[in-house]
Short mmCIF file of C-alpha atoms in Angstrom, two decimals:
data_model
loop_
_atom_site.label_atom_id
_atom_site.label_comp_id
_atom_site.label_asym_id
_atom_site.label_seq_id
_atom_site.Cartn_x
_atom_site.Cartn_y
_atom_site.Cartn_z
CA GLY A 147 65.95 110.56 5.62
CA THR A 148 68.21 112.35 3.17
CA THR A 149 67.15 115.84 4.32
CA ASN A 150 67.67 115.49 8.08
CA LYS A 151 70.37 117.70 9.56
CA VAL A 152 72.92 117.25 12.30
CA LEU A 153 72.66 119.63 15.25
CA SER A 154 75.00 122.25 13.88
CA SER A 155 75.14 125.46 11.87
CA LEU A 156 77.57 123.71 9.54
CA PRO A 157 76.47 124.42 5.95
CA ALA A 158 75.77 121.49 3.64
CA SER A 159 78.24 122.96 1.14
CA GLY A 160 80.71 125.82 0.92
CA MET A 161 82.71 124.87 4.04
CA ARG A 162 86.42 125.07 3.25
CA ILE A 163 88.99 123.91 5.82
CA LYS A 164 92.70 123.20 6.03
CA PRO A 165 93.84 119.58 6.58
CA THR A 166 94.59 120.40 10.24
CA GLU A 167 91.25 121.93 11.19
CA GLN A 168 88.77 120.23 13.50
CA ILE A 169 84.98 120.00 13.33
CA TRP A 170 82.85 118.52 16.12
CA VAL A 171 79.17 118.05 15.26
CA ASN A 172 76.31 117.02 17.50
CA VAL A 173 74.00 114.23 16.41
CA GLY A 174 70.66 113.57 18.11
CA ASN A 175 70.40 109.85 18.81
CA PHE A 176 67.52 110.32 21.30
CA TYR A 177 68.78 107.81 23.89
CA THR A 178 68.86 104.99 21.36
CA THR A 179 70.86 101.88 22.15
CA THR A 180 71.25 101.00 18.48
CA PRO A 181 74.62 102.28 17.25
CA ALA A 182 74.69 104.19 13.99
CA TRP A 183 77.53 105.08 11.66
CA VAL A 184 79.11 108.16 10.15
CA TYR A 185 80.06 107.54 6.52
CA PHE A 186 82.71 109.47 4.60
CA GLN A 187 83.39 109.63 0.88
CA ASN A 188 86.20 111.61 -0.73
CA SER A 189 86.51 113.15 -4.19
CA ASN A 190 88.49 110.06 -5.22
CA GLY A 191 85.42 107.85 -4.68
CA ASP A 192 86.71 106.01 -1.59
CA VAL A 193 84.18 105.31 1.18
CA PHE A 194 84.93 104.97 4.89
CA ARG A 195 82.98 104.84 8.11
CA LYS A 196 83.28 105.03 11.89
CA ALA A 197 80.86 104.22 14.65
CA LEU A 198 78.73 107.00 16.05
CA GLY A 199 78.10 104.98 19.18
CA ALA A 200 74.97 104.71 21.29
CA GLY A 201 73.77 104.76 24.85
CA THR A 202 70.79 105.65 27.00
CA GLY A 203 72.72 108.20 29.06
CA HIS A 204 72.53 111.05 26.53
CA ALA A 205 70.15 112.24 23.83
CA ILE A 206 72.96 113.88 21.86
CA ARG A 207 76.32 112.50 20.77
CA GLN A 208 79.27 114.51 19.47
CA ILE A 209 81.68 113.21 16.88
CA GLY A 210 84.73 114.55 15.05
CA VAL A 211 84.30 114.99 11.29
CA GLY A 212 86.99 117.58 10.51
CA ALA A 213 90.05 116.83 8.45
CA GLY A 214 92.15 117.24 11.58
CA ASN A 215 90.08 115.06 13.93
CA LEU A 216 88.71 112.19 11.85
CA GLY A 217 90.05 109.54 14.17
CA THR A 218 90.26 105.95 12.98
CA LEU A 219 88.16 105.14 9.92
CA SER A 220 87.26 101.73 8.55
CA THR A 221 87.52 101.31 4.80
CA VAL A 222 84.25 100.34 3.06
CA THR A 223 85.48 100.66 -0.52
CA GLY A 224 88.66 102.03 -2.06
CA THR A 225 91.95 102.70 -0.31
CA SER A 226 92.92 104.71 2.73
CA PRO A 227 93.46 107.41 3.84
CA LEU A 228 90.39 109.55 3.37
CA ILE A 229 92.37 112.67 2.56
CA LYS A 230 95.03 111.99 -0.06
CA THR A 231 97.37 114.48 -1.68
CA ASP A 232 94.96 114.94 -4.60
CA THR A 233 91.71 114.93 -2.58
CA THR A 234 89.77 118.14 -3.15
CA PHE A 235 86.76 117.46 -0.92
CA TYR A 236 84.99 114.84 1.15
CA GLN A 237 81.44 114.27 2.33
CA PHE A 238 80.00 112.83 5.52
CA TRP A 239 76.52 111.69 6.50
CA ILE A 240 74.75 109.56 9.12
CA VAL A 241 73.72 105.97 8.34
CA ASN A 242 71.69 103.57 10.48
CA THR A 243 72.60 99.96 11.19
CA GLY A 244 70.55 98.83 8.21
CA GLY A 245 72.64 100.92 5.83
CA SER A 246 69.96 103.55 5.18
CA GLN A 247 70.97 107.20 4.93
CA MET A 248 69.70 109.11 7.98
CA SER A 249 70.90 112.65 7.20
CA GLN A 250 71.80 114.91 4.34
CA LYS A 251 75.35 114.84 3.04
CA TYR A 252 77.75 117.57 4.14
CA THR A 253 80.54 118.54 1.77
CA ILE A 254 83.87 119.73 3.21
CA GLU A 255 86.35 121.29 0.79
CA ILE A 256 90.09 120.89 1.41
CA ASP A 257 91.90 124.23 1.48
CA ARG A 258 95.49 123.83 0.31
CA ARG A 259 96.29 127.50 -0.25
CA CYS A 260 99.54 128.88 1.13
CA THR A 261 99.44 129.87 4.79
CA ILE A 262 101.31 132.91 6.10
CA GLU A 263 100.00 132.78 9.67
CA ASP A 264 98.71 129.45 10.98
CA ILE A 265 95.93 130.62 13.29
CA GLU A 266 92.71 128.64 13.76
CA LEU A 267 89.77 129.57 15.96
CA LEU A 268 87.28 127.01 17.25
CA PHE A 269 83.90 128.39 18.27
CA LEU A 270 80.67 127.05 19.69
CA ASP A 271 77.87 127.46 17.17
CA GLN A 272 74.21 128.11 17.98
CA MET A 273 73.40 124.40 18.26
CA GLY A 274 76.32 123.40 20.45
CA SER A 275 78.65 121.99 17.79
CA ILE A 276 82.21 123.28 17.48
CA LEU A 277 83.28 124.71 14.13
CA PRO A 278 86.61 126.12 12.87
CA PHE A 279 87.62 129.36 11.25
CA ALA A 280 91.13 129.84 9.86
CA PHE A 281 93.03 133.11 9.57
CA GLN A 282 95.82 132.37 7.13
CA LEU A 283 97.09 135.82 6.15
CA ARG A 284 99.30 138.29 7.99
CA LYS A 285 98.30 139.16 11.54
CA GLU A 286 99.04 142.35 13.46
CA LEU A 287 99.67 142.90 17.16
CA ASN A 288 99.01 146.25 18.79
CA VAL A 289 99.67 146.94 22.45
CA ASN A 290 97.53 149.57 24.16
CA VAL A 291 98.89 150.90 27.44
CA LYS A 292 96.92 153.06 29.88
CA LYS A 293 98.31 154.69 33.00
CA ASP A 294 96.60 156.78 35.68
CA SER A 295 98.82 159.26 37.50
CA TYR A 296 98.74 162.08 39.99
CA VAL A 297 101.18 164.74 41.21
CA ARG A 298 102.43 164.04 44.71
CA GLN A 299 102.82 166.82 47.22
CA ASN A 300 106.44 167.92 47.65
CA GLY A 301 106.95 167.78 51.39
CA ASP A 302 104.58 168.66 54.20
CA LEU A 303 103.93 171.12 57.00
CA ASP A 304 106.20 170.69 60.01
CA VAL A 305 103.93 171.69 62.91
CA SER A 306 106.66 171.88 65.53
CA ALA A 307 108.82 174.13 63.37
CA GLU A 308 105.80 176.03 62.12
CA LYS A 309 107.00 175.92 58.55
CA TYR A 310 106.65 173.97 55.34
CA VAL A 311 109.43 171.43 54.82
CA PRO A 312 110.02 170.29 51.20
CA LYS A 313 111.14 166.73 50.52
CA LEU A 314 112.49 166.13 47.05
CA ILE A 315 111.94 162.37 47.13
CA GLU A 316 108.20 162.86 47.59
CA GLY A 317 107.57 165.22 44.73
CA GLY A 318 106.81 164.59 41.07
CA THR A 319 104.29 162.47 39.24
CA THR A 320 103.32 159.04 40.53
CA THR A 321 101.83 156.42 38.19
CA ILE A 322 99.07 154.11 39.43
CA SER A 323 96.93 151.39 37.83
CA PRO A 324 98.96 150.69 34.70
CA THR A 325 97.08 148.41 32.30
CA ARG A 326 98.20 146.73 29.10
CA GLU A 327 95.94 145.31 26.41
CA ARG A 328 97.06 143.24 23.45
CA VAL A 329 94.89 143.52 20.34
CA TYR A 330 95.38 141.06 17.50
CA THR A 331 94.12 141.81 14.01
CA LEU A 332 93.57 138.53 12.15
CA ARG A 333 93.03 138.20 8.42
CA SER A 334 91.43 135.27 6.66
CA ASN A 335 91.96 134.22 3.10
CA PHE A 336 89.09 134.60 0.62
CA ILE A 337 86.08 132.78 2.07
CA THR A 338 82.88 131.36 0.64
CA GLN A 339 79.44 132.84 1.20
CA ALA A 340 78.63 129.98 3.55
CA GLN A 341 81.67 130.82 5.68
CA SER A 342 80.75 134.49 5.61
CA ASN A 343 77.40 133.57 7.12
CA LEU A 344 79.19 131.63 9.86
CA PHE A 345 81.46 134.56 10.71
CA GLU A 346 78.64 136.34 12.58
CA GLU A 347 78.22 133.27 14.78
CA LEU A 348 81.96 133.31 15.47
CA LEU A 349 81.76 136.92 16.66
CA SER A 350 78.74 136.28 18.89
CA SER A 351 79.81 132.86 20.22
CA PRO A 352 80.18 132.59 24.01
CA PHE A 353 83.06 130.12 23.60
CA VAL A 354 86.01 130.76 21.29
CA VAL A 355 89.49 129.24 21.60
CA VAL A 356 92.68 129.66 19.61
CA ASN A 357 93.89 126.33 18.29
#
C-alpha cells in the first residue's frame, strides 16, 4: 500500500543530502521469490527504476537509494540521468511486479550549498539501514596529551662502601604511559527538523564510519 514503510528511520520528507552521499535502506521481502522494483522520480518529472531482487535466503534486502549510490537505473519515462544539474529533489518507492505501489514515497532533497569541509558520516539507524550525515562547515582538530611521570632516585646505597653513591644519569623525572587523543569538532550546515531528529540516532549508533 501507499503507507507502508521501508525498514529505516529515514524520514518521508526533509532529508537533504549532497550528490555524493549514500543511503542504504532495508526492505522486507519476506523470503519472496517474486522480484520487486524500486522506482525513482526526480523534480524534472523523469521516472526510473531498478530491480530490488528476490530470493528465499533472506527476509530482508538492502538497496542503495542515495544520490551517491544509485547504481544503474533503467529509464521508464523521460531522459537520464536521475540527478541533473537543475534537479532539486527526487523520490523513491517500492513497486511490485504488477506495477502497484507497495510503499510510501520518500523525498530526498539535493543539497548544492557550498562545502568548506567535505566530511560525511554513515551510521547504522535503529532498523539496520545506513543513513548519511554531512558536516560541510569548518572542522577543528584538538590534540589532548596525557603523561604520567615519577621522580627517579638519584643513585643508591653502596653496601660495601657503606655510603650513598649518587648517579646523575639516574636522577630526574621519568615519563611513563604517554597517551595522545585527537578530538575533531565537526560542524554541519543548517539542517531540517527531520535531520535534527536523526542526529540523536547518529550519536547513539553502534556503527559510525567516516566516508
